[in-house]
Short mmCIF file of C-alpha atoms and ligand atoms in Angstrom, two decimals:
data_model
loop_
_atom_site.label_atom_id
_atom_site.label_comp_id
_atom_site.label_asym_id
_atom_site.label_seq_id
_atom_site.Cartn_x
_atom_site.Cartn_y
_atom_site.Cartn_z
CA UNK A 1 -0.15 0.54 -0.10
CA UNK A 2 0.93 3.36 -0.63
CA UNK A 3 0.03 6.65 1.76
CA UNK A 4 -0.30 10.32 -0.91
CA UNK A 5 -0.36 13.38 1.77
CA UNK A 6 -1.11 16.93 0.56
CA UNK A 7 -0.53 19.44 2.65
CA UNK A 8 -2.40 22.40 1.06
CA UNK A 9 -3.14 26.19 2.58
CA UNK A 10 -6.65 25.09 4.17
CA UNK A 11 -5.25 21.07 5.01
CA UNK A 12 -3.33 18.34 5.25
CA UNK A 13 -4.95 15.06 3.59
CA UNK A 14 -3.40 11.05 3.50
CA UNK A 15 -4.71 8.65 1.33
CA UNK A 16 -3.93 4.97 0.65
CA UNK A 17 -4.22 3.43 -2.35
CA UNK A 18 -3.59 0.07 -2.79
CA UNK A 19 -2.58 -0.32 -6.42
CA UNK A 20 -2.78 -4.11 -6.52
CA UNK A 21 -5.91 -4.47 -6.24
CA UNK A 22 -7.27 -1.19 -7.21
CA UNK A 23 -8.45 0.67 -4.52
CA UNK A 24 -8.40 3.06 -2.05
CA UNK A 25 -8.51 1.28 1.66
CA UNK A 26 -8.89 5.27 3.68
CA UNK A 27 -9.37 8.68 4.03
CA UNK A 28 -8.81 11.40 6.66
CA UNK A 29 -7.97 14.74 6.71
CA UNK A 30 -6.93 17.63 8.59
CA UNK A 31 -8.74 21.34 8.54
CA UNK A 32 -6.19 23.73 9.90
CA UNK A 33 -9.08 26.51 10.77
CA UNK A 34 -10.91 24.05 12.40
CA UNK A 35 -8.39 21.45 13.86
CA UNK A 36 -5.25 23.42 14.38
CA UNK A 37 -6.74 27.04 14.98
CA UNK A 38 -3.42 28.03 17.10
CA UNK A 39 -1.54 27.98 13.28
CA UNK A 40 -2.79 30.78 11.51
CA UNK A 41 -2.52 29.69 7.84
CA UNK A 42 -2.56 32.74 5.36
CA UNK A 43 -2.27 36.50 8.00
CA UNK A 44 0.13 39.01 7.46
CA UNK A 45 2.68 39.40 9.82
CA UNK A 46 3.30 43.41 8.97
CA UNK A 47 -0.34 43.72 8.66
CA UNK A 48 0.90 44.26 4.70
CA UNK A 49 -2.71 42.84 2.53
CA UNK A 50 -0.46 41.85 0.38
CA UNK A 51 1.79 40.02 1.96
CA UNK A 52 0.52 36.20 3.16
CA UNK A 53 2.58 34.05 5.55
CA UNK A 54 2.44 30.57 7.63
CA UNK A 55 3.34 29.75 10.39
CA UNK A 56 4.94 26.80 9.71
CA UNK A 57 4.19 25.20 12.83
CA UNK A 58 0.84 24.59 11.56
CA UNK A 59 2.55 21.52 8.76
CA UNK A 60 3.71 19.87 11.92
CA UNK A 61 1.16 19.98 14.35
CA UNK A 62 -1.11 18.99 11.26
CA UNK A 63 1.27 15.53 10.62
CA UNK A 64 1.97 14.75 14.06
CA UNK A 65 -2.80 15.45 13.92
CA UNK A 66 -3.33 13.43 11.16
CA UNK A 67 -0.63 10.15 11.66
CA UNK A 68 -2.68 10.43 15.39
CA UNK A 69 -6.01 10.18 13.09
CA UNK A 70 -5.07 7.71 11.13
CA UNK A 71 -3.64 5.04 13.88
CA UNK A 72 -7.30 6.59 16.08
CA UNK A 73 -9.53 4.71 12.94
CA UNK A 74 -7.48 2.02 12.25
CA UNK A 75 -5.89 2.75 9.20
CA UNK A 76 -3.66 0.01 8.09
CA UNK A 77 -0.04 1.54 8.36
CA UNK A 78 2.56 -0.89 8.97
CA UNK A 79 1.06 -2.09 5.05
CA UNK A 80 2.66 1.43 3.64
CA UNK A 81 5.97 0.84 2.03
CA UNK A 82 5.78 4.00 0.13
CA UNK A 83 5.09 7.77 0.64
CA UNK A 84 4.22 10.63 -1.25
CA UNK A 85 3.77 14.08 -0.39
CA UNK A 86 2.69 17.17 -2.52
CA UNK A 87 2.66 21.04 -1.32
CA UNK A 88 0.65 24.54 -1.22
CA UNK A 89 3.65 25.80 -3.91
CA UNK A 90 5.86 28.01 -3.71
CA UNK A 91 5.81 28.32 0.22
CA UNK A 92 9.55 28.45 1.58
CA UNK A 93 10.67 27.92 5.32
CA UNK A 94 13.11 28.84 6.73
CA UNK A 95 15.88 26.28 9.24
CA UNK A 96 19.56 27.07 10.61
CA UNK A 97 22.47 24.65 10.24
CA UNK A 98 21.63 23.36 13.42
CA UNK A 99 18.69 21.61 11.66
CA UNK A 100 20.42 19.05 10.51
CA UNK A 101 20.59 17.05 13.95
CA UNK A 102 17.22 17.55 15.01
CA UNK A 103 15.60 16.54 12.31
CA UNK A 104 18.35 12.96 12.39
CA UNK A 105 17.57 12.21 16.12
CA UNK A 106 14.19 13.10 16.56
CA UNK A 107 12.02 12.22 20.03
CA UNK A 108 9.07 9.66 19.57
CA UNK A 109 7.77 11.73 22.96
CA UNK A 110 7.40 14.77 21.94
CA UNK A 111 6.44 16.31 19.45
CA UNK A 112 7.70 17.76 15.70
CA UNK A 113 6.13 21.50 17.00
CA UNK A 114 8.88 21.65 19.60
CA UNK A 115 11.42 20.09 18.39
CA UNK A 116 11.89 21.29 14.80
CA UNK A 117 10.50 25.10 16.26
CA UNK A 118 13.13 26.19 17.68
CA UNK A 119 15.64 25.27 14.55
CA UNK A 120 13.36 27.85 12.24
CA UNK A 121 15.09 31.47 11.47
CA UNK A 122 12.21 32.20 10.24
CA UNK A 123 9.13 32.29 12.28
CA UNK A 124 6.83 32.45 8.97
CA UNK A 125 6.71 31.34 5.62
CA UNK A 126 5.45 33.10 2.55
CA UNK A 127 2.89 31.55 0.70
CA UNK A 128 1.57 31.04 -2.79
CA UNK A 129 -1.16 33.61 -1.42
CA UNK A 130 1.83 36.64 -0.87
CA UNK A 131 1.80 39.33 -3.31
CA UNK A 132 3.63 42.30 -1.22
CA UNK A 133 6.94 41.87 -3.65
CA UNK A 134 6.53 43.82 -6.80
CA UNK A 135 9.89 45.63 -5.84
CA UNK A 136 12.38 42.71 -4.89
CA UNK A 137 9.96 41.15 -8.63
CA UNK A 138 11.17 44.37 -10.85
CA UNK A 139 14.75 44.32 -8.89
CA UNK A 140 15.21 40.01 -10.52
CA UNK A 141 13.20 40.94 -14.08
CA UNK A 142 15.71 43.69 -14.39
CA UNK A 143 19.15 42.42 -12.98
CA UNK A 144 19.01 38.88 -15.31
CA UNK A 145 16.35 39.92 -17.79
CA UNK A 146 14.16 39.08 -20.58
CA UNK A 147 15.92 35.21 -20.02
CA UNK A 148 14.35 34.24 -16.28
CA UNK A 149 11.32 33.73 -17.50
CA UNK A 150 12.68 31.76 -21.02
CA UNK A 151 15.09 29.67 -18.70
CA UNK A 152 12.86 29.26 -15.38
CA UNK A 153 9.38 29.49 -17.59
CA UNK A 154 7.88 32.37 -15.84
CA UNK A 155 8.87 36.03 -15.33
CA UNK A 156 9.72 37.58 -12.03
CA UNK A 157 6.30 36.56 -10.16
CA UNK A 158 5.52 37.60 -6.40
CA UNK A 159 4.59 34.64 -4.59
CA UNK A 160 7.36 32.70 -6.06
CA UNK A 161 9.87 31.85 -3.39
CA UNK A 162 12.96 33.84 -5.31
CA UNK A 163 11.01 37.13 -5.09
CA UNK A 164 9.53 36.36 -1.50
CA UNK A 165 13.93 34.93 -0.47
CA UNK A 166 14.84 38.11 -1.49
CA UNK A 167 12.47 40.29 0.25
CA UNK A 168 13.83 38.10 3.58
CA UNK A 169 17.19 39.37 2.94
CA UNK A 170 16.67 42.59 3.07
CA UNK A 171 14.11 43.03 5.30
CA UNK A 172 16.12 40.64 7.97
CA UNK A 173 19.60 40.25 6.53
CA UNK A 174 21.30 38.94 9.60
CA UNK A 175 17.99 35.99 9.69
CA UNK A 176 18.89 36.00 6.69
CA UNK A 177 22.87 34.90 7.19
CA UNK A 178 22.03 32.45 9.97
CA UNK A 179 19.56 30.69 7.84
CA UNK A 180 21.84 26.99 6.29
CA UNK A 181 18.35 25.27 4.30
CA UNK A 182 15.79 26.79 2.39
CA UNK A 183 12.89 24.57 2.34
CA UNK A 184 8.87 24.53 -0.11
CA UNK A 185 7.23 22.78 2.27
CA UNK A 186 6.33 19.57 -0.29
CA UNK A 187 10.68 19.49 0.06
CA UNK A 188 9.79 20.47 4.29
CA UNK A 189 8.03 17.75 4.88
CA UNK A 190 9.45 15.13 3.26
CA UNK A 191 12.79 15.94 5.06
CA UNK A 192 10.54 16.03 8.06
CA UNK A 193 9.40 12.55 7.43
CA UNK A 194 13.13 11.62 6.17
CA UNK A 195 14.59 12.76 8.71
CA UNK A 196 17.99 14.38 6.63
CA UNK A 197 17.22 17.35 4.27
CA UNK A 198 14.92 16.50 1.50
CA UNK A 199 15.38 17.66 -2.36
CA UNK A 200 13.70 18.97 -4.17
CA UNK A 201 11.35 18.67 -6.91
CA UNK A 202 11.24 19.56 -11.09
CA UNK A 203 7.94 19.99 -10.57
CA UNK A 204 7.60 22.43 -7.19
CA UNK A 205 11.20 23.28 -8.14
CA UNK A 206 10.26 25.09 -10.90
CA UNK A 207 7.74 27.69 -9.47
CA UNK A 208 10.61 29.38 -7.76
CA UNK A 209 12.19 31.84 -10.75
CA UNK A 210 15.68 30.40 -9.87
CA UNK A 211 15.50 26.49 -11.36
CA UNK A 212 16.18 26.28 -14.99
CA UNK A 213 14.91 24.03 -17.38
CA UNK A 214 17.23 23.28 -19.80
CA UNK A 215 19.55 21.61 -17.12
CA UNK A 216 17.29 21.44 -14.54
CA UNK A 217 19.72 23.16 -12.38
CA UNK A 218 19.56 25.72 -9.84
CA UNK A 219 20.55 28.64 -12.11
CA UNK A 220 23.48 29.82 -10.83
CA UNK A 221 23.34 33.47 -12.09
CA UNK A 222 19.77 34.04 -11.48
CA UNK A 223 20.66 32.31 -7.57
CA UNK A 224 22.99 35.58 -7.05
CA UNK A 225 20.85 37.67 -8.43
CA UNK A 226 18.51 37.18 -5.78
CA UNK A 227 20.46 36.76 -2.73
CA UNK A 228 23.79 36.16 -2.15
CA UNK A 229 24.53 32.83 -0.96
CA UNK A 230 21.56 31.72 -1.69
CA UNK A 231 22.58 28.23 -4.14
CA UNK A 232 23.92 27.31 -1.59
CA UNK A 233 21.00 27.26 1.05
CA UNK A 234 18.94 26.04 -0.85
CA UNK A 235 18.79 21.38 -1.33
CA UNK A 236 19.23 19.56 -4.28
CA UNK A 237 16.72 19.18 -7.20
CA UNK A 238 15.38 15.57 -8.19
CA UNK A 239 12.62 13.93 -10.21
CA UNK A 240 10.23 13.48 -8.40
CA UNK A 241 10.36 9.76 -9.09
CA UNK A 242 13.03 8.74 -6.99
CA UNK A 243 13.24 8.26 -3.62
CA UNK A 244 14.00 10.55 -1.01
CA UNK A 245 14.98 8.13 2.52
CA UNK A 246 13.98 5.89 4.39
CA UNK A 247 11.13 7.02 7.23
CA UNK A 248 12.49 8.05 10.14
CA UNK A 249 12.56 5.69 13.55
CA UNK A 250 10.02 8.74 14.74
CA UNK A 251 6.96 7.97 12.56
CA UNK A 252 8.30 3.62 13.18
CA UNK A 253 7.97 4.70 17.03
CA UNK A 254 5.35 6.89 16.89
CA UNK A 255 2.99 5.24 14.99
CA UNK A 256 3.74 1.82 13.52
CA UNK A 257 4.98 2.25 10.14
CA UNK A 258 7.19 0.15 9.38
CA UNK A 259 11.56 0.58 9.63
CA UNK A 260 11.32 -0.18 5.90
CA UNK A 261 8.66 2.74 4.53
CA UNK A 262 10.47 5.01 2.45
CA UNK A 263 9.53 8.61 1.67
CA UNK A 264 9.14 8.77 -2.25
CA UNK A 265 10.42 12.93 -3.19
CA UNK A 266 7.74 15.42 -2.99
CA UNK A 267 6.13 17.78 -5.77
CA UNK A 268 3.74 20.78 -5.26
CA UNK A 269 -0.02 20.18 -5.04
CA UNK A 270 -0.59 21.23 -9.28
CA UNK A 271 2.01 19.24 -11.02
CA UNK A 272 0.19 16.10 -8.37
CA UNK A 273 -2.91 16.93 -9.60
CA UNK A 274 -2.06 16.47 -12.59
CA UNK A 275 -1.00 12.78 -11.87
CA UNK A 276 -4.21 12.59 -9.91
CA UNK A 277 -6.44 13.17 -13.10
CA UNK A 278 -4.54 11.50 -14.96
CA UNK A 279 -2.75 13.27 -17.00
CA UNK A 280 0.18 13.39 -17.96
CA UNK A 281 0.44 12.93 -21.42
CA UNK A 282 -0.37 15.70 -23.72
CA UNK A 283 -3.94 15.92 -24.54
CA UNK A 284 -6.10 16.18 -21.61
CA UNK A 285 -6.20 19.89 -19.52
CA UNK A 286 -6.87 19.90 -15.78
CA UNK A 287 -9.59 22.46 -14.43
CA UNK A 288 -8.97 22.17 -10.40
CA UNK A 289 -10.80 23.90 -8.71
CA UNK A 290 -9.77 24.46 -5.31
CA UNK A 291 -8.19 27.43 -1.92
CA UNK A 292 -7.06 28.95 -5.28
CA UNK A 293 -8.61 27.77 -9.21
CA UNK A 294 -6.16 26.35 -11.48
CA UNK A 295 -6.57 25.11 -15.19
CA UNK A 296 -3.15 23.53 -16.91
CA UNK A 297 -1.97 21.06 -19.49
CA UNK A 298 0.85 19.09 -19.76
CA UNK A 299 2.76 20.52 -23.05
CA UNK A 300 5.80 19.51 -24.60
CA UNK A 301 8.43 21.26 -25.60
CA UNK A 302 7.20 24.30 -23.16
CA UNK A 303 6.06 26.83 -24.17
CA UNK A 304 5.71 30.18 -22.20
CA UNK A 305 2.62 32.86 -21.67
CA UNK A 306 2.67 35.48 -23.94
CA UNK A 307 0.75 37.63 -21.15
CA UNK A 308 3.11 37.05 -18.34
CA UNK A 309 0.85 35.97 -16.21
CA UNK A 310 1.23 31.42 -16.61
CA UNK A 311 4.05 29.24 -15.56
CA UNK A 312 5.55 26.14 -16.46
CA UNK A 313 6.04 23.78 -14.40
CA UNK A 314 7.99 19.56 -14.53
CA UNK A 315 5.60 17.05 -15.12
CA UNK A 316 6.44 14.93 -12.43
CA UNK A 317 5.82 11.95 -15.19
CA UNK A 318 8.14 13.73 -16.63
CA UNK A 319 8.33 15.97 -19.22
CA UNK A 320 6.90 20.36 -18.81
CA UNK A 321 2.98 21.34 -17.72
CA UNK A 322 2.08 25.19 -18.07
CA UNK A 323 -0.31 25.97 -15.59
CA UNK A 324 -2.60 29.67 -14.85
CA UNK A 325 -3.36 30.79 -10.96
CA UNK A 326 -5.84 32.47 -9.98
CA UNK A 327 -5.99 33.53 -6.58
CA UNK A 328 -9.33 33.79 -5.80
CA UNK A 329 -11.51 30.74 -6.48
CA UNK A 330 -12.47 28.26 -3.88
CA UNK A 331 -12.36 31.92 -0.81
CA UNK A 332 -14.55 33.63 -3.66
CA UNK A 333 -16.90 30.62 -3.45
CA UNK A 334 -17.52 30.97 -0.24
CA UNK A 335 -17.53 34.77 0.35
CA UNK A 336 -20.36 35.53 -2.02
CA UNK A 337 -22.49 32.57 -0.52
CA UNK A 338 -21.38 33.55 2.63
CA UNK A 339 -23.51 37.41 1.00
CA UNK A 340 -26.63 35.75 -0.52
CA UNK A 341 -26.75 33.85 2.00
CA UNK A 342 -27.98 30.77 0.50
CA UNK A 343 -27.58 26.92 1.49
CA UNK A 344 -25.25 24.79 -0.69
CA UNK A 345 -27.22 23.11 -2.65
CA UNK A 346 -28.98 26.66 -4.03
CA UNK A 347 -25.72 27.65 -4.80
CA UNK A 348 -24.40 24.39 -6.33
CA UNK A 349 -27.62 23.46 -8.94
CA UNK A 350 -30.51 25.98 -8.07
CA UNK A 351 -28.67 29.02 -8.76
CA UNK A 352 -27.70 27.59 -12.16
CA UNK A 353 -31.41 26.39 -12.48
CA UNK A 354 -33.02 29.81 -12.03
CA UNK A 355 -31.16 31.65 -14.45
CA UNK A 356 -29.64 31.67 -18.34
CA UNK A 357 -27.02 31.08 -19.99
CA UNK A 358 -24.65 34.54 -20.05
CA UNK A 359 -26.86 35.75 -17.05
CA UNK A 360 -27.91 38.48 -20.06
CA UNK A 361 -24.32 39.91 -19.59
CA UNK A 362 -23.83 40.49 -16.07
CA UNK A 363 -20.79 39.50 -14.92
CA UNK A 364 -18.73 39.96 -11.93
CA UNK A 365 -14.68 39.85 -10.82
CA UNK A 366 -14.62 37.94 -7.56
CA UNK A 367 -11.09 40.27 -6.80
CA UNK A 368 -11.69 39.76 -3.16
CA UNK A 369 -8.64 38.80 -2.61
CA UNK A 370 -5.83 41.09 -5.14
CA UNK A 371 -5.90 38.78 -7.84
CA UNK A 372 -2.01 36.54 -9.65
CA UNK A 373 -4.56 36.28 -13.04
CA UNK A 374 -4.68 38.97 -14.21
CA UNK A 375 -2.56 40.52 -11.41
CA UNK A 376 -4.53 43.08 -10.22
CA UNK A 377 -2.71 44.50 -6.45
CA UNK A 378 -6.70 46.93 -5.02
CA UNK A 379 -8.91 43.99 -4.32
CA UNK A 380 -12.84 44.55 -4.68
CA UNK A 381 -16.06 43.29 -6.15
CA UNK A 382 -16.50 44.31 -10.09
CA UNK A 383 -19.64 44.43 -11.39
CA UNK A 384 -20.95 45.26 -15.21
CA UNK A 385 -24.91 45.45 -13.32
CA UNK A 386 -26.32 46.84 -10.03
CA UNK A 387 -24.48 43.76 -8.19
CA UNK A 388 -26.31 44.47 -4.79
CA UNK A 389 -29.74 44.88 -6.19
CA UNK A 390 -29.80 41.77 -8.36
CA UNK A 391 -31.24 38.31 -6.54
CA UNK A 392 -29.26 35.86 -5.29
CA UNK A 393 -28.90 33.35 -8.03
CA UNK A 394 -28.04 36.05 -10.87
CA UNK A 395 -25.19 37.32 -8.24
CA UNK A 396 -23.53 34.12 -8.53
CA UNK A 397 -23.79 33.10 -11.54
CA UNK A 398 -22.56 37.05 -11.97
CA UNK A 399 -19.11 35.36 -10.88
CA UNK A 400 -18.79 31.71 -11.84
CA UNK A 401 -19.55 32.80 -15.36
CA UNK A 402 -16.19 35.91 -14.99
CA UNK A 403 -14.37 32.56 -13.09
CA UNK A 404 -14.98 30.90 -16.38
CA UNK A 405 -14.42 33.63 -18.42
CA UNK A 406 -11.37 34.52 -17.17
CA UNK A 407 -9.72 30.43 -17.45
CA UNK A 408 -10.95 30.69 -20.21
CA UNK A 409 -9.30 33.68 -21.75
CA UNK A 410 -6.06 32.91 -19.46
CA UNK A 411 -5.31 29.33 -20.19
CA UNK A 412 -6.03 30.56 -24.44
CA UNK A 413 -1.78 30.58 -24.27
CA UNK A 414 -1.82 26.93 -23.39
CA UNK A 415 -4.22 25.85 -25.73
CA UNK A 416 -7.61 24.57 -26.51
CA UNK A 417 -8.99 21.12 -25.43
CA UNK A 418 -11.83 18.32 -26.26
CA UNK A 419 -11.50 16.95 -22.89
CA UNK A 420 -11.76 18.79 -19.44
CA UNK A 421 -10.62 17.28 -16.10
CA UNK A 422 -12.33 19.17 -13.59
CA UNK A 423 -11.01 18.19 -9.68
CA UNK A 424 -11.03 20.12 -6.58
CA UNK A 425 -14.57 20.71 -3.60
CA UNK A 426 -16.41 22.83 -6.25
CA UNK A 427 -16.13 20.19 -8.79
CA UNK A 428 -19.32 18.43 -7.45
CA UNK A 429 -21.19 21.15 -8.36
CA UNK A 430 -23.60 20.08 -10.94
CA UNK A 431 -24.67 23.75 -12.14
CA UNK A 432 -19.78 24.84 -12.64
CA UNK A 433 -19.62 21.65 -14.37
CA UNK A 434 -22.02 22.63 -17.15
CA UNK A 435 -20.97 26.75 -16.81
CA UNK A 436 -17.32 25.04 -17.33
CA UNK A 437 -18.55 22.80 -20.46
CA UNK A 438 -20.28 25.15 -22.28
CA UNK A 439 -18.24 28.15 -22.08
CA UNK A 440 -15.25 26.12 -22.86
CA UNK A 441 -17.42 24.64 -24.97
CA UNK A 442 -15.97 20.88 -23.76
CA UNK A 443 -16.71 17.64 -22.36
CA UNK A 444 -15.87 17.65 -18.78
CA UNK A 445 -15.56 14.85 -16.98
CA UNK A 446 -14.52 14.26 -13.45
CA UNK A 447 -12.62 10.87 -11.01
CA UNK A 448 -14.24 9.61 -8.21
CA UNK A 449 -11.90 11.06 -6.23
CA UNK A 450 -11.90 14.50 -5.58
CA UNK A 451 -8.92 15.19 -3.62
CA UNK A 452 -6.41 14.81 -7.07
CA UNK A 453 -2.94 15.56 -5.00
CA UNK A 454 -3.75 13.82 -2.09
CA UNK A 455 -3.78 10.73 -4.40
CA UNK A 456 -1.38 11.51 -7.04
CA UNK A 457 1.00 12.04 -4.25
CA UNK A 458 0.19 8.12 -3.41
CA UNK A 459 0.38 7.34 -7.05
CA UNK A 460 4.19 8.94 -7.45
CA UNK A 461 5.08 7.19 -4.11
CA UNK A 462 3.96 3.90 -6.03
CA UNK A 463 5.63 4.18 -9.32
CA UNK A 464 9.04 5.86 -7.56
CA UNK A 465 9.22 2.92 -5.05
CA UNK A 466 6.76 -0.10 -6.22
CA UNK A 467 7.69 0.02 -9.74
CA UNK A 468 3.78 0.87 -10.94
CA UNK A 469 3.57 2.63 -13.98
CA UNK A 470 0.88 5.61 -13.97
CA UNK A 471 -0.66 4.20 -16.52
CA UNK A 472 -1.49 1.37 -14.59
CA UNK A 473 -1.79 3.98 -12.09
CA UNK A 474 -4.12 5.87 -13.77
CA UNK A 475 -5.68 3.13 -15.42
CA UNK A 476 -6.96 1.96 -11.74
CA UNK A 477 -7.48 5.09 -9.82
CA UNK A 478 -8.38 8.15 -12.57
CA UNK A 479 -10.85 7.29 -14.66
CA UNK A 480 -13.58 9.52 -15.61
CA UNK A 481 -16.76 8.93 -13.44
CA UNK A 482 -19.01 11.27 -15.78
CA UNK A 483 -19.25 13.73 -18.17
CA UNK A 484 -20.54 16.51 -18.76
CA UNK A 485 -21.22 17.87 -22.30
CA UNK A 486 -21.57 20.91 -23.83
CA UNK A 487 -24.74 22.27 -25.25
CA UNK A 488 -23.91 23.16 -28.30
CA UNK A 489 -27.19 26.39 -28.17
CA UNK A 490 -24.81 27.72 -25.44
CA UNK A 491 -21.94 28.30 -27.35
CA UNK A 492 -23.05 32.03 -29.03
CA UNK A 493 -24.00 33.67 -25.75
CA UNK A 494 -20.67 32.60 -24.00
CA UNK A 495 -19.01 34.20 -27.09
CA UNK A 496 -20.53 37.53 -26.37
CA UNK A 497 -20.50 37.22 -22.66
CA UNK A 498 -16.30 36.88 -23.87
CA UNK A 499 -15.93 40.11 -25.26
CA UNK A 500 -18.62 41.28 -21.93
CA UNK A 501 -15.51 40.08 -19.88
CA UNK A 502 -12.56 41.22 -21.90
CA UNK A 503 -14.32 44.97 -21.18
CA UNK A 504 -15.49 44.21 -18.37
CA UNK A 505 -11.54 42.84 -17.09
CA UNK A 506 -9.97 46.03 -19.71
CA UNK A 507 -12.46 48.52 -17.57
CA UNK A 508 -11.11 47.31 -14.24
CA UNK A 509 -7.41 46.80 -14.46
CA UNK A 510 -7.44 50.46 -15.44
C1 XUL B 1 0.00 27.42 -8.78
C2 XUL B 1 -0.17 28.56 -7.25
C3 XUL B 1 -1.33 27.83 -6.37
C4 XUL B 1 -1.07 26.94 -4.87
C5 XUL B 1 -2.74 26.23 -3.94
O1 XUL B 1 0.60 28.87 -8.53
O2 XUL B 1 0.54 29.46 -6.45
O3 XUL B 1 -2.17 26.90 -7.18
O4 XUL B 1 -0.77 25.70 -5.16
O5 XUL B 1 -1.84 25.59 -3.22
#
């Protein structure tokens, strides 16, 4: 059996798969807000609303809690051969030189938090929701020039780890100097599990503006332009198809894993979702409706986004994937549901039955937070009608259609697709699935598991540790279980809606 973990923005999820039988054996999760309210998952240490950090102790406490829950519910931890994982992308964890011996000698009698917190050289971890590094991006972009995008897959991006590291170096040079290792959330979690510094894979590593996609190594010139001595502080790079190490005795003693359990190199949540949705070959696009909404697909050879919003990441199965990320995803849907005061049944289905495709031209850009795609730093809802006076169903369709039309517009550089796999919490909504099919005029498929990042992480472990092929794993765990066909009679309404969307977006950005 193989365990996949997904350390995301709002939760830590675990899923155990049995590849021999093609079965999902166990699923558990820890919800950060409900279960660990003492450690904030997204806050601003300075009060700047563009700044978003997490308390890294959260991820450690969640790991102990998740395994405790798994033991309590009888999960077969002693039968796990391999553990894989994914992390929210771009977030970074800063450790002193003392981390090496602390990680190697974890005492099962104490918690992970108590032992690892003292070796954090930075108390907080900037995460992907952070948009506060505009000046650092300008500096890195000016120093490196156009090859930053062609070689790393993205121009200088606010939430990417390079700009975040530069900000830390500028604001707290002493703490930066005291930092011996900088990990991503993914490689940090793998390091805790193995008891030694784990590598960063090419999927998550490409979200740092530091990895040269031609050499698959850290780019020395770009690292030097980002912060002094950075190259020496980064872990090694590795393929997600390799093993990081064996499981630390801490977890063997405390939770009943066997000492032979091996830990695969972790990756980012989007690359893991690519695997978990079975989209590791060209031709199939994925829309992940999570805290962020993302649109991604394999593209080999890769191309970069001419508008400078999108990214290229490593595909855990080899080669590359292209991605567009929208920050106002499920949090915006939750805000609109709260504002309209409806229940999820109304939000997911009734609202779409009570309104027409195209919503009579009414659209609302839900930029409750600074947006990533397109880049918008001043938050706020932007509607082209009297939003507050409209009935709930009209307001809901206005937001969902704006989200989907934005995806349509800003994913064009990746390509046009006949079939799109949809995953994440909001893929339960019949109204959203039908609107996606109609806006893209594509077949929309869902798979049985909504947590495709955790599933993908388990599949990566089954591949890296036990040699199962990605094709056989996708056939067993990610077949399409439901298909929504596009309604061709809506194509004209959405062609008009796209024009209205572009007008509204252009006005809102000026
Ligand atoms: C991708 C991105 C988000 C996070 C969410 O570039 O920033 O999708 O990975 O966890």
